[in-house]
GROMACS .gro file of C-alpha atoms in nm:
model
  186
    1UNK     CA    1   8.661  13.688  21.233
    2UNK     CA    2   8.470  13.442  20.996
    3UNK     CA    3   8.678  13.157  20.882
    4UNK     CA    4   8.551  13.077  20.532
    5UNK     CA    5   8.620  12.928  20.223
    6UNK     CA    6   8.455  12.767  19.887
    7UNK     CA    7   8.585  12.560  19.649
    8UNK     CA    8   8.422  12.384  19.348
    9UNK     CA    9   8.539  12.023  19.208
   10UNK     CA   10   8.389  11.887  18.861
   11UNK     CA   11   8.283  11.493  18.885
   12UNK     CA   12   8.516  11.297  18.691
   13UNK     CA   13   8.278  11.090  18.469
   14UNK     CA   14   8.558  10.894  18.288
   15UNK     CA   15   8.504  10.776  17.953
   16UNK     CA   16   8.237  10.556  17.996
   17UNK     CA   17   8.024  10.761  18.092
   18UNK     CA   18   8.144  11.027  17.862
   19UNK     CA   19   8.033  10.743  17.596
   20UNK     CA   20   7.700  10.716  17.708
   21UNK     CA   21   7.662  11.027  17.676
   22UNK     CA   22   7.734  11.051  17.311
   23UNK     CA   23   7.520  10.784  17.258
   24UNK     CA   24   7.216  10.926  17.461
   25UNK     CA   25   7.251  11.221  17.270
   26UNK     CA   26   7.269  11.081  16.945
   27UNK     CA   27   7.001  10.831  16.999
   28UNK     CA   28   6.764  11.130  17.110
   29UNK     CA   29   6.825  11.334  16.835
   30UNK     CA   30   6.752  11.011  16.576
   31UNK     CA   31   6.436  10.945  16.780
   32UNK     CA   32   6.340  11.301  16.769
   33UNK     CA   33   6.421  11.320  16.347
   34UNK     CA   34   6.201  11.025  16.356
   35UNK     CA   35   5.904  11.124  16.494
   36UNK     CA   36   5.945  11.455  16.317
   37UNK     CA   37   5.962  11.309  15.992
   38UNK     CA   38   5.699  11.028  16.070
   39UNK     CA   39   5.443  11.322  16.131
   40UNK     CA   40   5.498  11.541  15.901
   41UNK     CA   41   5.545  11.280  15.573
   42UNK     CA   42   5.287  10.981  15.690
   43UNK     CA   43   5.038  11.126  15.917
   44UNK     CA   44   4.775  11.286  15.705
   45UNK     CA   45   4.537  11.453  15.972
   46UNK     CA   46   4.729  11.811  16.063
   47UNK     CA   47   4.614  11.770  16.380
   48UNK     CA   48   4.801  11.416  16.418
   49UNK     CA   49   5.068  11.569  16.266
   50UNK     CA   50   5.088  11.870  16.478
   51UNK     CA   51   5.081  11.634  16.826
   52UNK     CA   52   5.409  11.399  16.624
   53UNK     CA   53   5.567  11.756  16.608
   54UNK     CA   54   5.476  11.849  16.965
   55UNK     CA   55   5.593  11.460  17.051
   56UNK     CA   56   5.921  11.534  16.876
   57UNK     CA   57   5.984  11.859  17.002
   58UNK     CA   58   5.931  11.673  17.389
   59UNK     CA   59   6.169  11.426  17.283
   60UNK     CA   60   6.474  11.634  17.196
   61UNK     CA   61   6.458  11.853  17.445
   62UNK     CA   62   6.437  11.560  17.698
   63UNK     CA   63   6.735  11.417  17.599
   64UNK     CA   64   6.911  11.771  17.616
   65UNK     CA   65   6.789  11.753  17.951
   66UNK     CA   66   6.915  11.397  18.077
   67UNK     CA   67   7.243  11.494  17.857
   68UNK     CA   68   7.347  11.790  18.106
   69UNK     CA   69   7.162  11.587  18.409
   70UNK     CA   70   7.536  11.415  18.386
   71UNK     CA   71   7.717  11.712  18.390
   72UNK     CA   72   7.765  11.716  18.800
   73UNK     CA   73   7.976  11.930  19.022
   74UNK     CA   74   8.041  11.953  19.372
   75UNK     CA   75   8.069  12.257  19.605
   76UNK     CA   76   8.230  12.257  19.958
   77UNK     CA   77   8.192  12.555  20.174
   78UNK     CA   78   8.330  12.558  20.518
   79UNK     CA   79   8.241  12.859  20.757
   80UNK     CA   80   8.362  12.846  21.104
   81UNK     CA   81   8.388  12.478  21.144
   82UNK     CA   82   8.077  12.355  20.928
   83UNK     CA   83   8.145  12.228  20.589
   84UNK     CA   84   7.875  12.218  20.352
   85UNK     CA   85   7.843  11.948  20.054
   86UNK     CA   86   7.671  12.065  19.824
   87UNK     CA   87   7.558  11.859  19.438
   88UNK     CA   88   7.487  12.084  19.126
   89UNK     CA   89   7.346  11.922  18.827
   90UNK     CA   90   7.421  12.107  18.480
   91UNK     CA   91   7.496  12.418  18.683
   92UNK     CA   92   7.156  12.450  18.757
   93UNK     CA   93   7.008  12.252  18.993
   94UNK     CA   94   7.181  12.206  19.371
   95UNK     CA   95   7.105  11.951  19.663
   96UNK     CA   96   7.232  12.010  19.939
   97UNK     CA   97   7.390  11.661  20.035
   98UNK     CA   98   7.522  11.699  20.393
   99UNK     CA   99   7.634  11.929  20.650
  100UNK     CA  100   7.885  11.879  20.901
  101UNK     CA  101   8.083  12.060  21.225
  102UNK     CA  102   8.428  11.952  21.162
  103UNK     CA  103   8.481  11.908  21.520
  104UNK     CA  104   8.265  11.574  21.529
  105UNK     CA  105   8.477  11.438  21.279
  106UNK     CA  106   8.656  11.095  21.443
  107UNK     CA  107   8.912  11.030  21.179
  108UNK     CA  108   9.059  11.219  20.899
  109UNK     CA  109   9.284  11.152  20.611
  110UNK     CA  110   9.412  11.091  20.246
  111UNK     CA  111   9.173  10.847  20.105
  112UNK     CA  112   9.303  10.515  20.017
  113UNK     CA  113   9.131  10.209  19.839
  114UNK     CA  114   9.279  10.011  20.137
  115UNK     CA  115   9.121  10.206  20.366
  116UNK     CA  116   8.851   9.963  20.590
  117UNK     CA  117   8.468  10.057  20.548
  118UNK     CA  118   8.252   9.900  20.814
  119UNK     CA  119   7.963   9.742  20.693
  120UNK     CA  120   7.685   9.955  20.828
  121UNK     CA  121   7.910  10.297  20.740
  122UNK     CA  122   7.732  10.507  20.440
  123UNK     CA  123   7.986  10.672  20.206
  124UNK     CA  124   7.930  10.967  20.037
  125UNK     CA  125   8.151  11.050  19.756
  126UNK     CA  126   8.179  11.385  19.626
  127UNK     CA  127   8.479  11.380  19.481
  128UNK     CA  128   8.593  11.493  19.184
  129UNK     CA  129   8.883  11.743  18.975
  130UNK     CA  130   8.968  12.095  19.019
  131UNK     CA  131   8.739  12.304  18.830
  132UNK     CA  132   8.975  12.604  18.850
  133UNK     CA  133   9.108  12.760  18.542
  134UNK     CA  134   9.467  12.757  18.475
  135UNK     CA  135   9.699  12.969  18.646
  136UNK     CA  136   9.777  13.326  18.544
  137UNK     CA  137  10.119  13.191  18.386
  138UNK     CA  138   9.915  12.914  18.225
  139UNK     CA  139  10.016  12.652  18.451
  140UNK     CA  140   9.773  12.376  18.502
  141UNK     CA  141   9.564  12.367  18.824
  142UNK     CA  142   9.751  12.175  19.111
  143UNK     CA  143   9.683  11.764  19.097
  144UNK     CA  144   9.439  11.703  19.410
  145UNK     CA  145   9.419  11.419  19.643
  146UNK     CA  146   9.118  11.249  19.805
  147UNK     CA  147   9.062  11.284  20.137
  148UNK     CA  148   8.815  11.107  20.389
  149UNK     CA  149   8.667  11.202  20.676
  150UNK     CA  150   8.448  10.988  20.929
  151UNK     CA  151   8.167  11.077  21.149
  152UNK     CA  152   7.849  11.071  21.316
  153UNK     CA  153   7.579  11.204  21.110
  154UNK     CA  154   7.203  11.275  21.251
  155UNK     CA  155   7.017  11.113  20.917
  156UNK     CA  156   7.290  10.894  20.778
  157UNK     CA  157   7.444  10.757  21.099
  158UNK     CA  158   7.808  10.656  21.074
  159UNK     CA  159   7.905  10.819  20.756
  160UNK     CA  160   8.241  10.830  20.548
  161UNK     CA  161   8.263  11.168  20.342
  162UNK     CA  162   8.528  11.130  20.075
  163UNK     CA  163   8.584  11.442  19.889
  164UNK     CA  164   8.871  11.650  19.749
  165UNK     CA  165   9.007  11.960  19.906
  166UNK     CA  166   9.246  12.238  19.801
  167UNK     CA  167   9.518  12.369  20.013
  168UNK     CA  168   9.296  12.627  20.149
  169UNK     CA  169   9.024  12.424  20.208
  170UNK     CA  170   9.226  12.172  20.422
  171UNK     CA  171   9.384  12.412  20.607
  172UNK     CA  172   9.062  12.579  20.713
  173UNK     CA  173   8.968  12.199  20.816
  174UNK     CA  174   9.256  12.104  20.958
  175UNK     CA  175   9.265  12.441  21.198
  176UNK     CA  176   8.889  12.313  21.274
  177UNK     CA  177   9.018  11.929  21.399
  178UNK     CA  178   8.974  11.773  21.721
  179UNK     CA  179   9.314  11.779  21.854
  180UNK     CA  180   9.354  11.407  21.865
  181UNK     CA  181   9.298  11.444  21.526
  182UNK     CA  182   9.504  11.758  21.382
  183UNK     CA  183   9.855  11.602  21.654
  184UNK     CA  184   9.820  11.268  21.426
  185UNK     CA  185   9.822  11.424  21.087
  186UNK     CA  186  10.096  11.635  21.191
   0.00000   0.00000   0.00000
């Protein structure tokens, strides 16, 4: 029997970045108006004018593009020991980010800031919030923890993959764990 399961977490982008956002938006549109206007009012030629229009039309739809370039999401999938991390970008675009047997992990655990990072380790963070709708009743989605894991990883070497699963998801993992590992989270 396939052991499988998929779970989806939003990247929190905090309200800086939310910000920026508002400001690379606005900013595009005003350049956009701009060039618009600037062709059609001061350019005389039409076929000048025409290109400012073409120029215009480039513009805004370039900053629509770089706008939902920050919406990001994360997707883990785990099936039968591998778990997939995978980056969408505006719920269009996905790169694959890393694959992994669960069984090479060599430690495993709720993330920490405190928690010690060797020098030549690469950390991937995909971590994010639940992007799960409310509950039937209403309720809000359950509040998730990080979690790390650490391992050897064929293009990235000794990697630290901090990420944040549901209930299901870590159960699937933690049935998956080197025993070492699963006797000292229990």
């Amino acid at each position: 029997m396939d052991n499988f399961a998929e779970q989806i977490v939003k990247k929190d982008i905090g309200s800086g970045a939310r910000a920026r956002s508002i400001a690379l938006f606005i900013t595009g549109f005003l350049l956009a108006a701009a060039i618009a206007l600037i062709s059609l009012l001061l350019i005389p030629s039409p076929l000048l004018s025409l290109f400012g229009l073409i120029l215009a039309a480039a513009c805004g739809a370039g900053t629509v593009y770089m706008v939902q370039g920050m919406q990001i999401e994360y997707e883990y999938t785990f099936t039968n020991g591998e778990l997939d991390i995978d980056k969408i970008i505006a719920k269009k675009r996905r790169r694959e980010m890393l694959t992994v047997n669960v069984r090479a992990f060599t430690d495993f655990g709720i993330y920490s800031e405190q928690a010690e990072e060797s020098p030549d380790m690469t950390v991937v963070i995909a971590s994010g919030v639940p992007a799960a709708l409310p509950g039937e009743d209403g309720s809000e989605p359950a509040a998730l923890q990080d979690y790390y894991a650490d391992f050897q990883h064929e293009n990235y070497g000794i990697t630290r993959l901090i990420f944040t699963p549901d209930e299901r998801m870590l159960g699937n993992i933690r049935r998956a764990l080197p025993g070492a590992l699963r006797n000292k989270l229990n």
